[in-house]
Amino acid sequence: MFNGLHDIDWSSMDHAYGSAEEVPALLPAFRSPDAGERSEALSRFYSAVHHQGDVYPCTAASLPFLFELAGDAETPDRAAVVKLLVSIGSIAVERCEEVYGHPSGYADTAAIVRDRAEEIVGFASDADPRVRRAAIPGLGLFVDDADRAADVLRGRLPAESWVAQRLLVVEAMATLALRRPEVAGDAMEWLDELAADPVLDPGTRLAAVVHRARCAPERIGEDVVPAALGLLREAARVTVPAETWADPPRRTAPAVPADGVPPQVVAAFEDLDRHGRVHAPTTELLRTLHEVLEGRTPQRTHLLAEQLRTPDPGSRLDALRMSADLMKSWRGDHTALIRLVAEQLGATDPQVTAEAAAVLEACHPIAEPAREELAAHVAAQRAAHGADVWAAPQPQLRRAHQKAVRALARLGDTRALPSLLTALDGGVDGWRAVEVAGALPQAAGQLVPRLCDRLRRVDVTQEWSEMSARALLSALAALGDATTAVPAVTETLEQAVRHERWHLTCSALAALKEFGSAAAPARETVRALTSASDAHVKPAAVAALWAVGGDREEVMPLLHDLLDDSITFRIGDAADMLGEIGPPAAAALPRLRELLAHGYDWVRVHCAAALWDIGGEAEAGTVLDVLLQAWTRNPSTANHVMACLDGMGHAAQPALPLLRAQLALPRRGGRFASIDHDEELQRTGRAVIGRLVGATA
């Protein structure tokens, strides 16, 4: 099987983490009798040789050996090997025509899987159902003869009794139709026949409806969602054994984090793992339907309502995540969906309750309609399980309570405070309370002393400690109790400088900046950092010095130096500060005008905004040209551009067409296209449009 493995010069090839010389050890490990060794080898192969779906020359060189492993009945976990093969081949076929930086890669890999497509056909009819499930997607991708591929798929459907394989056969036919126009008409006709066949099981018919829509999304009619809903209801009445569609349970990581790894990092990986799980056989199918429907928010909400009302907890769990995906990615009135999610807080399944709370926290900028349900849920949990429910030993109960409390806190509701104080006073997951404490400035008197105490106990010399300290500094800055907080923040700043923790230094400076003149006792410490060599520290120190001292004569030379810097974020930071100074910073106008020709969009945007703040009406035409061009070229600048337009008054009139066009887009936009930045963008945009239209009425 491994003849020739060591004849390949693996050391001459690279994978995601460097030399590929480890590959000859990974491949034989796939045949190890030890399940742990096999799992570790497969995980390493995915992470390095097939990193994030990428394909390298060493990946192509591995394929012949993977095919041999997959074809040998003595290979344990053959299904996992076939799944890996299909994953590699799928990416290669999709991208083989793209420019690729390696000497060989996608094109070579695609050629290999196409040459050996008949082996994939064989795997798709294997006696092992898991091998068949892994292989079937390849039938729509690797068989060069499109008619042959279509015939194989048509024959495969009646031969399959397991629902997962049947759904995959239908999906593969749609994939084939999208790739090969010569068979698209016949394939779509076949899908129509399946959808209308009353003898077929509802899951297969639902798959036919969904993938028929996928083949021609521009022709989706009003009948698609009602048809899918009817079949979904039928499918919900059929019990599908988990062993026929779900992957075997994975080995879970130890509950106790490894030494030195902060709980925030552990939690992030747990969330990633949780998001990747599937709990119902129709989940991937319904995700496909949601993707095809795109911005048809009312139809998708109608579909999600049905999903959230199904009696199966797994289906509702997956539907909650789809609800979050819709609200995070697409604009619209999501009030009804928020309320549907909030209803799940009363679910009897603790995992569903926890996920509903997590969705409301993730979508907190639009979660106002769920405020009372969240508050009632938090109160009920405390009444039923005691004041220490934040630290409950049952993982799902603890997660549900913490997520609900955090969602309520992010809404600025002090009914979250008792649980936050419990967390800050206890030893369990206090960091989760810190992250949302800043949203409750009305409770600063109770929160700030606790946060300061935590900040003073952070050992900045320890690895990862900056993560906790920076979160505490951010919360203190948001709460605004300078009298109590400034001494603790200043102490942290001094320790950070002493131990050259520059990211933490910047966070402490940013907090002092928020306190403004109330942070005057720290002025000398801040001033000393304006000559720091670290690229980030100097602009942060200058910004804090201006906020704390307000001495224009002192900061102007420093800002002029930053404007002449070659580092783009330093230029942007300096421009922002000059804009804050306003007309008295007129000496910077010539340099700001020069920087409007800079090659980086963000530099031009920051300098244009400063130009307006300093020069006013006389600069309006130039400023608008720069801002609107940058917004068009780089949509991530939208929030910054909009903030400037908001301050320009009637001078922003020429921007009206672009404002209307941007706010009419169905997808979320703004910085990172995140829900919070997009909601802010829409609010400000509507206000600007209202003023401009009112001014011309």
XYZ file of C-alpha atoms in Angstrom:
697
model
C 0.000 0.000 0.000
C 2.747 2.423 0.885
C 5.211 1.417 -1.824
C 6.977 4.519 -3.044
C 5.907 6.598 -0.026
C 9.495 7.256 1.010
C 10.691 7.757 -2.553
C 8.874 11.101 -2.657
C 10.911 14.120 -1.597
C 8.399 15.330 0.983
C 10.907 17.751 2.521
C 10.921 19.727 -0.726
C 7.216 20.492 -0.269
C 5.399 22.630 2.253
C 2.025 22.525 3.984
C 0.293 25.167 6.096
C 2.864 25.001 8.884
C 6.099 24.456 6.993
C 7.856 21.367 5.692
C 5.695 18.414 4.594
C 8.259 15.883 5.789
C 5.808 14.615 8.448
C 3.335 13.325 5.810
C 4.978 9.859 5.439
C 4.304 9.295 9.150
C 0.708 10.569 9.041
C -0.542 8.319 6.236
C 0.369 4.927 7.789
C -1.158 6.138 11.066
C -4.569 6.045 9.351
C -4.277 2.223 9.567
C -3.235 2.141 13.211
C -5.217 -0.232 15.468
C -5.273 2.575 18.044
C -8.308 4.835 17.530
C -6.619 7.740 19.273
C -3.598 7.572 16.994
C -5.838 7.444 13.914
C -7.876 10.400 15.113
C -4.773 12.447 15.875
C -3.263 11.707 12.451
C -6.476 12.634 10.647
C -6.806 15.839 12.644
C -3.216 16.799 11.865
C -3.710 16.044 8.164
C -6.760 18.305 8.035
C -5.052 21.091 9.949
C -1.735 21.072 8.049
C -1.974 19.219 4.721
C -5.590 20.213 3.990
C -5.558 23.374 6.096
C -8.907 25.209 5.990
C -9.746 23.359 2.799
C -6.556 24.376 1.037
C -4.657 22.079 -1.319
C -0.861 21.958 -1.585
C 1.501 19.913 -3.773
C 1.965 17.584 -0.790
C -1.823 17.136 -0.658
C -1.806 16.037 -4.296
C 1.116 13.712 -3.626
C -0.855 12.093 -0.786
C -3.877 11.229 -2.917
C -2.691 7.882 -4.368
C -2.027 6.601 -0.856
C -5.373 7.885 0.405
C -7.124 6.056 -2.448
C -5.293 2.852 -1.491
C -6.287 3.283 2.147
C -9.900 3.935 1.204
C -10.042 0.862 -1.021
C -8.596 -1.565 1.528
C -11.225 -3.340 3.624
C -8.671 -3.684 6.438
C -8.392 0.076 6.879
C -10.236 1.221 9.995
C -12.398 4.348 9.587
C -12.533 3.984 5.797
C -15.421 6.438 5.739
C -13.205 9.134 7.274
C -10.570 8.546 4.586
C -13.157 8.725 1.787
C -14.587 11.896 3.311
C -11.091 13.405 3.293
C -10.591 12.383 -0.329
C -13.870 13.956 -1.410
C -13.136 17.129 0.551
C -9.738 17.527 -1.111
C -11.140 16.755 -4.551
C -14.113 19.083 -4.140
C -11.914 22.061 -3.354
C -9.547 21.202 -6.204
C -12.303 20.863 -8.805
C -13.883 24.110 -7.658
C -10.652 26.094 -7.815
C -8.492 24.343 -10.382
C -8.890 27.216 -12.837
C -7.833 29.854 -10.325
C -4.310 31.258 -10.173
C -2.393 29.165 -7.672
C 0.902 30.072 -6.094
C 2.342 26.576 -5.624
C 4.239 24.782 -8.433
C 1.296 22.401 -8.510
C -1.876 22.192 -6.508
C -5.506 22.451 -7.449
C -5.140 21.456 -11.110
C -2.953 18.425 -10.312
C -5.278 17.330 -7.529
C -8.382 17.751 -9.689
C -6.757 15.654 -12.428
C -5.997 12.835 -9.994
C -9.529 12.601 -8.559
C -11.046 12.764 -12.047
C -8.741 10.016 -13.300
C -9.830 7.829 -10.380
C -13.497 8.825 -10.411
C -14.628 5.234 -10.939
C -13.204 4.386 -7.545
C -15.435 7.081 -6.050
C -18.352 5.505 -7.919
C -17.410 2.210 -6.291
C -17.231 3.743 -2.838
C -20.707 5.216 -3.404
C -22.124 1.675 -3.624
C -19.979 0.219 -0.821
C -21.520 -2.155 1.712
C -20.652 0.293 4.507
C -23.339 3.025 4.581
C -20.908 5.536 6.084
C -18.510 5.017 3.198
C -21.384 5.551 0.771
C -22.392 8.720 2.565
C -18.843 10.071 2.325
C -18.509 9.209 -1.374
C -21.842 10.266 -2.881
C -21.033 14.036 -3.063
C -18.110 13.174 -5.331
C -20.448 11.733 -7.962
C -21.584 15.200 -8.968
C -18.027 16.534 -9.097
C -15.464 14.043 -10.344
C -17.060 11.993 -13.143
C -16.094 13.664 -16.434
C -18.909 12.044 -18.426
C -21.915 14.074 -17.256
C -24.465 11.612 -18.669
C -22.690 8.759 -16.911
C -22.705 10.715 -13.639
C -26.419 11.453 -13.966
C -27.199 7.792 -14.676
C -25.210 6.668 -11.634
C -27.088 9.130 -9.422
C -30.501 8.108 -10.756
C -29.651 4.497 -10.069
C -28.259 5.262 -6.642
C -31.472 6.810 -5.251
C -33.724 3.695 -5.259
C -30.820 1.609 -3.967
C -30.490 3.728 -0.823
C -32.697 3.124 2.190
C -30.909 5.527 4.544
C -32.197 9.091 4.532
C -28.785 10.788 4.688
C -27.591 9.067 1.519
C -30.827 9.803 -0.326
C -30.557 13.500 0.471
C -26.948 13.485 -0.698
C -27.885 11.829 -4.003
C -30.388 14.614 -4.693
C -27.827 17.262 -3.721
C -25.177 15.689 -5.960
C -27.557 15.758 -8.935
C -28.135 19.478 -8.390
C -24.373 20.032 -8.114
C -23.921 18.191 -11.412
C -26.638 20.318 -13.050
C -24.947 23.525 -11.898
C -21.541 22.379 -13.171
C -22.575 20.783 -16.440
C -25.220 22.703 -18.429
C -25.619 19.848 -20.935
C -27.450 17.742 -18.303
C -29.085 20.578 -16.357
C -32.464 20.350 -18.089
C -32.840 16.613 -17.547
C -31.557 16.885 -13.983
C -34.074 19.585 -13.060
C -36.876 17.617 -14.679
C -35.865 14.627 -12.531
C -35.928 16.831 -9.425
C -39.426 18.049 -10.341
C -40.575 14.421 -10.687
C -39.137 13.523 -7.285
C -40.791 16.514 -5.614
C -44.186 15.495 -7.005
C -43.892 11.747 -6.316
C -46.356 10.892 -3.500
C -44.725 7.495 -2.962
C -41.381 8.941 -1.968
C -40.527 9.767 1.641
C -41.043 13.448 2.580
C -37.332 14.014 3.247
C -36.338 13.091 -0.301
C -39.186 15.169 -1.755
C -38.126 18.112 0.399
C -34.560 17.703 -0.888
C -35.875 17.772 -4.457
C -37.795 21.019 -3.796
C -34.775 22.663 -2.186
C -32.218 21.620 -4.792
C -34.539 22.433 -7.678
C -34.650 25.964 -6.267
C -30.874 25.887 -5.877
C -30.508 25.106 -9.588
C -32.486 28.208 -10.607
C -32.682 30.676 -7.685
C -33.722 33.489 -10.000
C -36.925 31.574 -10.761
C -38.000 30.799 -7.198
C -41.761 31.267 -7.013
C -44.154 31.934 -4.156
C -44.934 28.206 -4.003
C -41.460 27.035 -2.939
C -41.606 27.876 0.764
C -45.203 26.592 1.257
C -44.218 23.345 -0.464
C -41.143 23.045 1.740
C -43.204 23.752 4.859
C -45.703 21.029 4.030
C -42.968 18.469 3.445
C -41.126 19.602 6.548
C -44.245 18.908 8.621
C -44.527 15.465 7.069
C -40.860 14.749 7.672
C -41.212 15.801 11.325
C -43.673 12.942 11.837
C -41.108 10.373 10.704
C -38.526 9.217 13.233
C -35.093 8.841 11.668
C -32.627 6.840 13.815
C -29.556 8.931 14.536
C -27.205 6.121 13.559
C -28.485 6.344 9.963
C -27.475 9.967 9.447
C -25.309 11.302 12.292
C -21.571 10.898 12.582
C -20.363 8.860 15.565
C -20.047 10.906 18.771
C -16.734 12.671 18.959
C -14.394 12.386 21.886
C -14.913 15.486 23.988
C -12.044 17.569 25.255
C -11.272 17.524 28.984
C -13.488 19.871 30.982
C -10.457 21.444 32.675
C -8.511 23.825 30.390
C -4.843 23.162 29.809
C -2.485 25.068 32.066
C -2.069 28.670 31.023
C -4.863 28.665 28.431
C -7.344 31.403 29.380
C -11.000 30.414 29.736
C -11.948 32.903 27.009
C -9.909 30.927 24.474
C -11.323 27.604 25.636
C -14.854 29.025 25.380
C -14.206 30.320 21.863
C -13.170 26.859 20.687
C -16.165 25.308 22.420
C -18.455 27.731 20.584
C -16.748 26.883 17.303
C -17.213 23.184 17.930
C -20.822 23.705 18.995
C -21.623 25.723 15.890
C -20.312 22.945 13.650
C -22.570 20.247 15.077
C -25.758 19.058 13.380
C -28.662 17.687 15.405
C -31.257 16.719 12.793
C -31.159 14.904 9.426
C -32.784 17.806 7.537
C -30.518 20.525 8.927
C -28.039 20.787 6.053
C -30.924 20.697 3.608
C -32.697 23.562 5.334
C -29.463 25.549 5.528
C -29.219 25.177 1.762
C -32.771 26.465 1.358
C -31.987 29.480 3.529
C -28.870 30.185 1.465
C -30.891 29.991 -1.749
C -33.595 32.302 -0.383
C -30.900 34.855 0.593
C -32.515 38.191 1.459
C -36.148 37.038 1.277
C -36.493 37.749 4.986
C -40.285 37.259 5.342
C -40.139 33.856 3.635
C -37.137 32.767 5.676
C -38.792 33.919 8.892
C -41.900 31.907 7.975
C -39.716 28.860 7.404
C -37.841 29.371 10.682
C -41.127 29.698 12.553
C -42.032 26.204 11.391
C -38.580 24.903 12.302
C -38.777 26.426 15.777
C -42.168 24.842 16.444
C -41.192 21.294 15.592
C -41.340 18.925 18.577
C -37.805 17.636 17.944
C -35.307 19.494 20.182
C -32.433 18.847 17.768
C -34.293 20.467 14.887
C -35.088 23.501 17.051
C -31.479 23.726 18.190
C -30.270 23.892 14.601
C -33.087 26.309 13.713
C -31.922 28.694 16.428
C -28.488 28.875 14.822
C -30.056 29.469 11.421
C -32.092 32.267 12.996
C -28.899 33.902 14.222
C -27.323 33.526 10.779
C -30.288 35.308 9.162
C -30.369 38.196 11.625
C -26.603 38.691 11.551
C -26.342 38.728 7.766
C -29.535 40.322 6.432
C -31.394 43.520 7.175
C -35.102 43.660 7.818
C -37.646 43.780 10.612
C -36.626 40.817 12.747
C -39.039 41.529 15.608
C -41.141 38.431 14.937
C -38.081 36.205 14.766
C -36.605 37.639 17.973
C -39.876 36.810 19.733
C -39.877 33.287 18.303
C -36.352 32.795 19.622
C -37.363 34.212 23.017
C -40.154 31.618 23.231
C -37.466 28.945 23.273
C -36.235 30.241 26.633
C -39.108 28.216 28.070
C -38.056 24.969 26.358
C -37.820 21.852 28.501
C -34.583 20.847 26.789
C -31.758 22.769 28.560
C -29.580 22.797 25.435
C -32.335 24.534 23.449
C -32.819 27.079 26.239
C -29.100 27.799 26.341
C -28.893 28.237 22.576
C -31.878 30.605 22.547
C -30.200 32.780 25.165
C -26.949 32.666 23.182
C -28.722 33.829 20.015
C -30.347 36.734 21.860
C -26.979 37.783 23.229
C -25.330 37.542 19.807
C -28.149 39.634 18.314
C -28.440 42.027 21.255
C -28.538 45.220 19.137
C -31.993 44.134 17.913
C -33.040 41.992 20.908
C -35.215 44.634 22.598
C -38.459 42.684 21.872
C -37.075 39.865 24.056
C -36.209 42.063 27.067
C -39.090 40.968 29.306
C -38.743 37.284 28.388
C -35.043 37.461 29.247
C -35.684 39.173 32.562
C -38.402 36.667 33.472
C -36.149 33.764 32.535
C -33.250 35.079 34.628
C -35.531 35.659 37.624
C -37.114 32.219 37.277
C -33.721 30.520 37.175
C -32.557 32.344 40.292
C -35.797 31.438 42.063
C -35.620 27.784 41.055
C -31.888 27.149 41.462
C -30.715 29.825 43.896
C -28.588 32.932 43.627
C -25.557 30.829 42.637
C -27.176 29.526 39.442
C -24.494 31.471 37.544
C -22.069 28.764 38.727
C -24.494 25.824 38.491
C -22.715 22.465 38.083
C -25.029 21.473 35.202
C -23.256 22.849 32.080
C -26.385 23.642 30.040
C -28.182 25.307 32.956
C -25.094 27.400 33.680
C -24.700 28.337 30.017
C -28.385 29.222 29.656
C -28.303 31.489 32.697
C -25.036 33.180 31.816
C -26.074 33.840 28.224
C -29.468 35.215 29.300
C -27.855 37.472 31.905
C -25.333 38.741 29.383
C -28.055 39.405 26.805
C -30.079 41.312 29.396
C -27.025 43.300 30.490
C -26.213 44.234 26.886
C -29.712 45.720 26.706
C -28.708 47.984 29.617
C -31.159 46.267 31.986
C -30.147 46.292 35.658
C -32.162 43.144 36.291
C -28.993 41.410 35.138
C -26.992 43.009 37.963
C -27.565 40.468 40.797
C -26.136 37.635 38.718
C -23.247 39.783 37.493
C -22.344 40.653 41.076
C -22.530 36.978 42.019
C -20.103 36.238 39.190
C -17.688 39.022 40.118
C -17.728 38.020 43.780
C -17.302 34.309 43.044
C -14.694 32.215 41.325
C -16.630 30.847 38.351
C -16.639 32.523 34.928
C -16.205 36.024 36.270
C -14.679 37.009 32.938
C -18.077 36.540 31.302
C -19.551 39.170 33.615
C -16.646 41.554 32.986
C -17.310 41.527 29.240
C -20.822 42.972 29.665
C -20.414 45.056 32.822
C -19.679 48.196 30.823
C -23.228 48.186 29.443
C -24.620 49.112 32.888
C -23.203 52.565 33.760
C -26.182 53.150 36.064
C -24.721 50.427 38.314
C -21.166 51.804 38.291
C -21.166 52.253 42.059
C -21.454 48.497 42.574
C -19.466 47.326 39.592
C -16.421 49.605 39.491
C -14.926 48.670 42.906
C -15.195 44.981 42.027
C -13.633 45.520 38.612
C -10.803 47.577 40.072
C -10.121 44.846 42.610
C -9.946 42.280 39.803
C -7.687 44.547 37.751
C -5.245 44.946 40.626
C -5.082 41.155 40.992
C -4.074 40.566 37.367
C -0.441 39.498 37.082
C 0.613 41.231 33.879
C 3.796 39.179 33.726
C 1.833 36.012 33.013
C 1.136 34.821 29.497
C -2.449 35.538 28.363
C -3.051 37.913 31.305
C -3.482 40.827 28.900
C -6.772 39.380 27.680
C -8.349 39.685 31.131
C -6.767 43.044 31.909
C -7.868 44.623 28.633
C -11.467 43.486 29.168
C -11.441 45.021 32.646
C -10.007 48.286 31.339
C -12.649 48.468 28.631
C -15.435 47.918 31.174
C -14.049 50.569 33.525
C -13.760 53.089 30.700
C -17.386 52.461 29.713
C -18.671 52.804 33.284
C -16.997 56.180 33.698
C -16.377 56.337 37.467
C -13.024 58.090 37.163
C -12.582 58.806 40.863
C -12.489 55.116 41.737
C -11.049 53.733 38.512
C -8.189 56.087 37.560
C -5.777 54.945 40.311
C -6.236 51.273 39.362
C -5.925 52.016 35.648
C -2.791 54.091 36.221
C -1.214 51.303 38.282
C -1.931 48.866 35.473
C -0.449 51.264 32.937
C 2.744 51.570 34.945
C 3.054 47.788 35.325
C 2.401 47.258 31.623
C 5.157 49.720 30.701
C 7.543 48.185 33.216
C 7.084 44.731 31.695
C 6.829 45.988 28.095
C 3.280 44.745 27.608
C 2.540 47.196 24.825
C -0.933 46.039 23.836
C -2.000 46.329 27.455
C -0.308 49.729 27.625
C -2.485 50.911 24.747
C -5.628 49.602 26.438
C -4.805 51.448 29.650
C -4.110 54.650 27.695
C -7.431 54.263 25.877
C -9.226 53.949 29.218
C -7.547 57.090 30.583
C -8.508 58.896 27.378
C -12.166 58.081 28.065
C -11.902 59.584 31.556
C -10.637 62.869 30.092
C -9.550 65.573 32.501
C -10.610 63.411 35.448
C -7.499 61.321 34.695
C -5.199 64.314 35.301
C -3.232 62.480 38.047
C -1.889 60.165 35.328
C -0.776 63.000 33.061
C 2.972 62.684 33.653
C 2.903 58.933 33.081
C 1.013 59.476 29.839
C 3.313 62.274 28.681
C 6.378 60.057 29.050
C 4.861 57.551 26.635
C 4.466 60.036 23.786
C 8.050 59.254 22.836
C 7.623 55.466 23.064
C 9.198 53.403 20.302
C 6.272 50.972 19.973
C 4.226 51.794 16.884
C 0.882 51.636 18.697
C 1.806 53.195 22.017
C 2.821 56.639 20.754
C -0.490 57.581 19.057
C -2.422 56.111 21.994
C -0.374 58.233 24.402
C -0.813 61.406 22.344
C -4.590 60.819 22.222
C -4.716 60.274 25.985
C -2.523 63.339 26.622
C -4.874 65.543 24.599
C -7.952 64.158 26.364
C -6.415 64.397 29.832
C -4.609 67.723 29.548
C -6.260 69.547 26.659
C -3.045 71.412 25.932
C -3.128 72.141 22.203
C 0.344 73.637 22.122
C 1.744 70.460 23.625
C 0.082 67.944 21.305
C 0.165 69.748 17.949
C 3.866 69.051 17.227
C 3.330 65.420 18.164
C 0.365 65.176 15.814
C 2.293 66.754 12.954
C 4.982 64.102 13.438
C 2.372 61.337 13.282
C 0.865 62.791 10.103
C 4.281 62.443 8.472
C 4.637 58.832 9.596
C 4.758 55.968 7.106
C 2.514 53.761 9.269
C -1.060 54.200 8.077
C -2.894 53.731 11.383
C -0.706 56.403 12.985
C -1.726 58.854 10.279
C -5.396 57.998 10.813
C -5.126 58.364 14.581
C -3.432 61.741 14.221
C -6.107 62.945 11.795
C -8.841 61.945 14.253
C -7.202 63.932 17.036
C -6.738 66.955 14.816
C -10.431 66.729 13.977
C -11.223 66.765 17.694
C -9.174 69.939 18.111
C -11.102 71.494 15.225
C -10.454 74.950 13.683
C -7.524 75.749 16.028
C -5.636 72.936 14.226
C -5.730 74.849 10.909
C -1.946 74.617 10.569
C -2.421 70.935 9.689
C -4.740 71.640 6.722
C -2.046 71.636 3.984
C -0.704 68.261 5.100
C -4.211 66.805 5.427
C -5.002 67.926 1.859
C -1.827 66.235 0.623
C -2.838 62.992 2.335
C -6.099 62.869 0.393
C -3.968 61.397 -2.405
C -2.696 58.593 -0.178
C -3.001 55.069 -1.614
C -4.905 53.650 1.374
C -8.651 54.221 1.633
C -8.670 54.479 5.409
C -6.009 57.191 5.473
C -8.009 59.257 2.986
C -11.236 58.812 4.960
C -9.715 59.843 8.294
C -7.960 62.830 6.737
C -11.093 63.942 4.866
C -13.128 63.817 8.084
C -10.467 65.873 9.859
C -10.437 68.325 6.955
C -14.150 68.934 7.466
C -13.862 69.272 11.251
C -11.092 71.831 10.873
C -11.894 73.647 7.642
C -15.681 73.360 7.543
C -17.785 74.504 4.569
C -14.812 75.601 2.487
C -13.639 71.979 2.296
C -17.065 70.384 1.721
C -16.693 69.505 -1.971
C -13.283 67.912 -1.580
C -14.319 66.048 1.565
C -17.456 64.623 -0.035
C -15.592 63.405 -3.109
C -13.077 61.526 -0.975
C -15.634 60.067 1.413
C -18.059 58.830 -1.221
C -15.330 57.343 -3.404
C -13.867 55.520 -0.409
C -17.277 54.200 0.644
C -17.913 52.905 -2.867
C -14.485 51.275 -3.109
C -14.314 49.940 0.440
C -17.709 49.345 2.112
C -16.050 48.718 5.481
C -15.446 52.497 5.723
C -19.212 53.105 5.788
C -19.587 53.823 9.508
C -16.750 56.320 9.539
C -18.019 58.020 6.395
C -21.556 58.145 7.756
C -20.391 59.711 11.021
C -18.729 62.506 9.053
C -21.793 63.011 6.842
C -23.890 63.213 9.997
C -21.857 66.206 11.114
C -21.854 67.983 7.751
C -25.472 69.120 7.819
C -26.844 70.454 4.522
C -23.345 70.219 2.978
C -23.900 66.450 2.715
C -26.767 66.937 0.218
C -24.810 65.467 -2.761
C -24.470 62.224 -0.811
C -28.232 61.641 -0.721
C -28.431 59.232 -3.717
C -25.632 57.052 -2.358
C -27.142 57.092 1.133
C -30.467 55.883 -0.205
C -28.834 53.241 -2.376
C -26.704 51.902 0.448
C -29.564 51.707 2.928
C -31.690 49.894 0.350
C -29.208 47.010 0.177
C -30.578 43.827 1.775
C -27.283 42.584 3.208
C -25.784 44.034 6.336
C -22.911 46.411 5.767
C -20.618 48.708 7.662
C -17.502 47.796 9.597
C -17.055 44.006 9.448
C -20.676 43.823 8.208
C -21.532 43.066 11.841
C -24.999 43.447 13.284
C -24.027 46.239 15.698
C -22.137 48.309 13.134
C -24.866 47.827 10.534
C -27.660 48.819 12.910
C -25.700 51.955 13.805
C -25.138 52.628 10.101
C -28.834 52.343 9.344
C -29.892 54.537 12.283
C -27.453 57.303 11.390
C -28.220 56.995 7.685
C -31.965 57.371 8.219
C -31.366 60.404 10.437
C -29.093 62.047 7.846
C -31.563 61.349 5.027
C -34.426 62.721 7.114
C -32.592 65.985 7.742
C -31.480 66.387 4.133
C -34.952 65.690 2.749
C -36.525 67.965 5.346
C -34.124 70.754 4.433
C -35.229 70.644 0.790
C -38.952 70.166 1.420
